[in-house]
Coordinates of C-alpha atoms in Angstrom, one line a residue:
M1 CA 104.5 59.0 -43.0
S2 CA 106.9 61.1 -44.3
G3 CA 107.7 61.5 -48.0
N4 CA 111.1 60.2 -47.9
R5 CA 109.3 56.8 -46.5
Y6 CA 107.1 56.9 -49.7
Q7 CA 109.8 57.1 -52.4
P8 CA 111.1 53.5 -52.2
F9 CA 107.2 52.8 -52.4
T10 CA 106.9 54.6 -55.0
L11 CA 109.8 53.4 -57.4
L12 CA 108.7 49.8 -56.9
L13 CA 105.3 50.6 -57.7
L14 CA 106.5 52.5 -61.1
L15 CA 108.3 49.5 -61.7
I16 CA 105.8 47.4 -61.6
F17 CA 103.7 49.3 -63.0
V18 CA 106.0 49.8 -66.5
A19 CA 107.0 46.2 -66.0
F20 CA 102.6 45.2 -66.4
L21 CA 102.6 47.6 -69.0
F22 CA 105.4 46.7 -71.3
D23 CA 104.6 43.0 -70.6
P24 CA 101.2 41.8 -69.1
A25 CA 101.3 38.2 -70.2
A26 CA 103.8 37.7 -67.5
F27 CA 101.4 38.6 -64.7
T28 CA 98.9 35.8 -66.1
P29 CA 99.1 33.4 -62.4
L30 CA 98.4 36.7 -61.1
F31 CA 95.3 37.7 -62.9
K32 CA 93.8 33.6 -64.1
W33 CA 92.3 32.9 -60.6
F34 CA 89.9 36.1 -61.8
A35 CA 89.1 35.1 -64.8
D36 CA 86.4 32.3 -65.6
G37 CA 86.9 29.2 -67.4
N38 CA 89.1 29.5 -70.5
A39 CA 88.2 33.6 -70.9
P40 CA 91.6 34.9 -71.1
A41 CA 93.5 36.6 -68.1
I42 CA 94.9 39.7 -69.4
Y43 CA 93.3 42.3 -72.0
Q44 CA 94.6 41.7 -75.3
Q45 CA 92.2 43.7 -77.6
D46 CA 94.8 46.6 -77.4
S47 CA 98.0 47.8 -76.2
L48 CA 97.8 48.2 -72.6
A49 CA 100.9 50.7 -72.8
W50 CA 99.4 52.6 -75.3
L51 CA 95.6 52.9 -73.5
T52 CA 98.1 54.4 -70.5
L53 CA 99.4 56.8 -72.5
Q54 CA 96.0 57.8 -74.3
H55 CA 94.4 58.3 -71.0
L56 CA 97.9 60.1 -69.8
M57 CA 97.8 62.3 -72.3
L58 CA 93.8 63.2 -71.7
V59 CA 94.3 63.9 -68.3
V60 CA 97.4 66.5 -68.8
T61 CA 94.9 68.3 -71.6
A62 CA 92.4 68.3 -69.6
T63 CA 93.9 69.4 -66.3
A64 CA 96.4 72.2 -68.3
S65 CA 93.1 73.8 -69.8
S66 CA 91.1 73.8 -66.5
S67 CA 94.4 75.5 -65.1
L68 CA 94.5 78.3 -67.6
I69 CA 91.2 78.7 -67.1
A70 CA 90.7 78.8 -63.5
L71 CA 93.7 80.8 -62.9
F72 CA 92.8 83.6 -65.2
L73 CA 89.2 83.5 -63.5
A74 CA 91.9 83.5 -60.2
V75 CA 93.1 86.5 -61.3
L76 CA 90.8 88.5 -63.0
V77 CA 88.5 88.5 -59.7
T78 CA 91.7 89.2 -57.0
R79 CA 91.9 92.8 -59.1
P80 CA 89.7 95.7 -58.2
F81 CA 88.4 96.0 -62.0
G82 CA 87.2 92.0 -61.5
A83 CA 85.9 92.0 -58.1
D84 CA 82.6 92.3 -59.3
F85 CA 82.6 89.0 -61.1
L86 CA 83.3 87.0 -58.3
P87 CA 79.9 85.4 -57.9
L88 CA 79.5 84.5 -61.3
S89 CA 83.4 83.1 -61.9
R90 CA 82.0 80.9 -58.6
S91 CA 79.0 79.8 -60.7
V92 CA 81.2 79.0 -63.9
V93 CA 83.5 76.9 -62.3
A94 CA 80.8 74.8 -59.9
I95 CA 79.3 73.6 -63.2
G96 CA 81.5 70.6 -63.8
Q97 CA 81.0 69.7 -59.8
T98 CA 76.8 70.6 -60.3
F99 CA 76.5 68.4 -63.0
P100 CA 77.9 64.9 -63.3
P101 CA 80.8 64.4 -65.7
V102 CA 78.1 61.2 -67.8
A103 CA 75.1 64.3 -68.0
V104 CA 77.9 66.5 -69.7
L105 CA 79.1 63.6 -71.6
A106 CA 75.4 62.8 -72.7
L107 CA 75.0 66.3 -73.8
C108 CA 78.5 67.1 -76.0
V109 CA 77.8 64.0 -77.8
P110 CA 75.3 64.9 -79.9
I111 CA 77.7 68.5 -80.8
L112 CA 80.9 66.9 -80.5
G113 CA 80.1 62.9 -81.4
F114 CA 81.9 60.1 -80.5
G115 CA 85.7 60.1 -79.3
N116 CA 87.8 62.4 -76.8
G117 CA 86.2 65.3 -77.2
P118 CA 83.4 64.9 -75.2
T119 CA 85.6 63.5 -72.3
L120 CA 87.9 66.4 -72.9
I121 CA 85.1 69.0 -72.0
A122 CA 83.6 66.9 -68.9
L123 CA 87.2 66.5 -67.5
I124 CA 88.1 70.1 -68.2
L125 CA 84.7 71.1 -66.1
Y126 CA 84.9 68.9 -63.6
G127 CA 88.8 70.2 -62.5
L128 CA 88.0 73.7 -62.6
L129 CA 86.7 74.3 -58.9
P130 CA 89.7 72.7 -56.9
I131 CA 91.8 74.9 -58.5
F132 CA 90.0 78.0 -58.8
E133 CA 89.4 78.0 -55.3
N134 CA 92.9 77.3 -54.2
A135 CA 94.1 80.1 -56.1
L136 CA 91.8 82.3 -55.2
T137 CA 92.7 81.8 -51.2
A138 CA 96.3 81.9 -52.3
L139 CA 95.8 85.4 -54.2
S140 CA 93.7 86.5 -51.9
T141 CA 95.7 86.2 -49.0
V142 CA 99.3 87.2 -50.1
P143 CA 100.3 89.7 -47.4
P144 CA 99.7 93.2 -47.7
P145 CA 102.8 94.8 -46.5
I146 CA 104.7 92.6 -49.2
V147 CA 102.2 94.2 -52.2
E148 CA 102.9 97.6 -50.5
A149 CA 106.9 97.0 -50.7
A150 CA 106.5 95.4 -54.5
R151 CA 104.5 98.4 -55.2
G152 CA 106.7 101.3 -53.1
S153 CA 109.5 99.3 -55.2
G154 CA 107.8 100.8 -58.2
M155 CA 106.4 97.7 -59.8
T156 CA 103.8 98.2 -62.0
Q157 CA 100.5 95.9 -61.4
S158 CA 101.4 93.2 -64.0
Q159 CA 105.1 93.1 -62.4
R160 CA 103.8 92.1 -58.9
L161 CA 101.1 90.0 -60.4
W162 CA 104.2 87.9 -62.2
Q163 CA 107.0 88.4 -59.9
V164 CA 105.4 88.9 -56.6
E165 CA 102.1 87.6 -56.1
L166 CA 101.8 84.8 -58.6
P167 CA 105.4 83.0 -57.1
L168 CA 103.9 83.4 -53.6
A169 CA 100.6 81.3 -54.5
L170 CA 102.5 78.8 -56.5
P171 CA 102.7 75.9 -54.1
F172 CA 98.6 76.7 -53.6
I173 CA 98.0 76.6 -56.9
L174 CA 100.1 73.5 -57.3
A175 CA 98.0 71.7 -54.8
G176 CA 94.5 72.3 -56.6
I177 CA 96.3 71.3 -59.8
R178 CA 97.3 67.9 -58.4
I179 CA 93.9 67.4 -56.9
S180 CA 92.5 67.9 -60.3
A181 CA 94.8 65.8 -62.0
V182 CA 93.9 63.0 -59.9
I183 CA 90.5 63.6 -60.1
S184 CA 91.0 63.4 -63.8
V185 CA 92.7 60.2 -63.9
A186 CA 89.6 58.6 -62.1
T187 CA 87.3 60.4 -64.1
A188 CA 88.6 59.7 -67.4
T189 CA 87.9 55.7 -67.4
I190 CA 84.3 56.8 -68.3
G191 CA 84.9 58.4 -71.6
S192 CA 85.2 54.7 -73.1
T193 CA 81.5 54.7 -72.9
V194 CA 81.3 57.6 -75.6
A195 CA 84.1 55.7 -77.5
A196 CA 87.2 57.8 -75.7
K197 CA 90.7 55.6 -75.5
T198 CA 91.1 55.2 -72.0
L199 CA 92.0 52.7 -69.3
G200 CA 88.3 52.6 -69.2
E201 CA 87.6 50.9 -71.8
V202 CA 89.8 47.8 -69.9
I203 CA 86.6 47.7 -67.4
V204 CA 84.0 48.1 -69.9
A205 CA 85.5 45.0 -71.9
G206 CA 85.2 43.4 -68.3
L207 CA 81.9 44.3 -67.4
Q208 CA 80.4 43.3 -71.1
S209 CA 82.0 39.9 -70.7
Y210 CA 81.3 39.4 -66.8
N211 CA 85.7 39.1 -67.2
Y212 CA 86.6 40.0 -63.2
A213 CA 90.4 39.9 -64.1
F214 CA 89.8 42.4 -66.9
I215 CA 87.7 44.6 -64.3
L216 CA 90.6 44.2 -62.0
Q217 CA 93.2 45.0 -64.0
G218 CA 91.7 48.3 -65.3
G219 CA 91.0 49.3 -61.6
L220 CA 94.3 48.8 -60.7
L221 CA 95.6 50.7 -63.5
V222 CA 93.7 53.6 -63.1
A223 CA 94.3 53.7 -59.1
V224 CA 98.2 53.5 -59.5
L225 CA 98.6 56.1 -62.1
A226 CA 96.6 58.5 -59.9
F227 CA 98.9 57.2 -56.8
L228 CA 101.9 57.8 -59.3
V229 CA 100.4 61.3 -60.5
N230 CA 100.1 62.6 -56.9
Q231 CA 103.2 61.5 -55.8
A232 CA 105.0 63.8 -58.5
L233 CA 102.8 66.3 -57.9
T234 CA 103.7 66.5 -54.0
A235 CA 107.2 66.1 -55.2
L236 CA 106.6 69.5 -57.3
E237 CA 104.9 71.3 -54.4
K238 CA 107.6 70.7 -51.9
R239 CA 109.8 71.7 -54.1
V240 CA 108.7 74.9 -54.7
R241 CA 107.7 75.5 -51.3
R242 CA 111.2 75.1 -50.6

């Protein structure tokens, strides 16, 4: 299905998403079927809009941090003086995939305490690999004739990096950032187990009270948020490619 066909659906989904965040009570008839007895159908212990904003801010901060670290390492190992660091860099960025986020939380809580800190560390580590690998591949496959032409025109190594290599690699780098961001949207939910303010709070509350309406709300909000983030970054990728 083409991107253009997705646009009306995405806009409709965005409108429903925003409407639910700011007036969740209007959707009570849809969720009451999943709440037992007199249990509330809509999560009201905290503002869903506020939780979504906190969730998104955590994801943005983690993805931005992962991007800076991964891009630094990718640029380093694609320079002649840093090529020897490639195995070490790959080991570093693979840590997040080797250790599950829950394990990272368990290790970080005694040091950083409860809250957003341990969750942020887990998301940063978990988001490094896709950005690094995409950036490494893109920078390693810049056509040599283009680089040679830039060198022949008198550009310094720094100028070639910023004005030639990174612009050509940008679409692939953005693809890695998109994958990392979508992963972070889903993974951030576990942060609520260590008192981080995320949409996982709604899911945890539903699990604790056996309220399937809460579980469904939290799951749907995270899924829609991940889809919208993916669509936004996909649109940015296409724009950069053009």
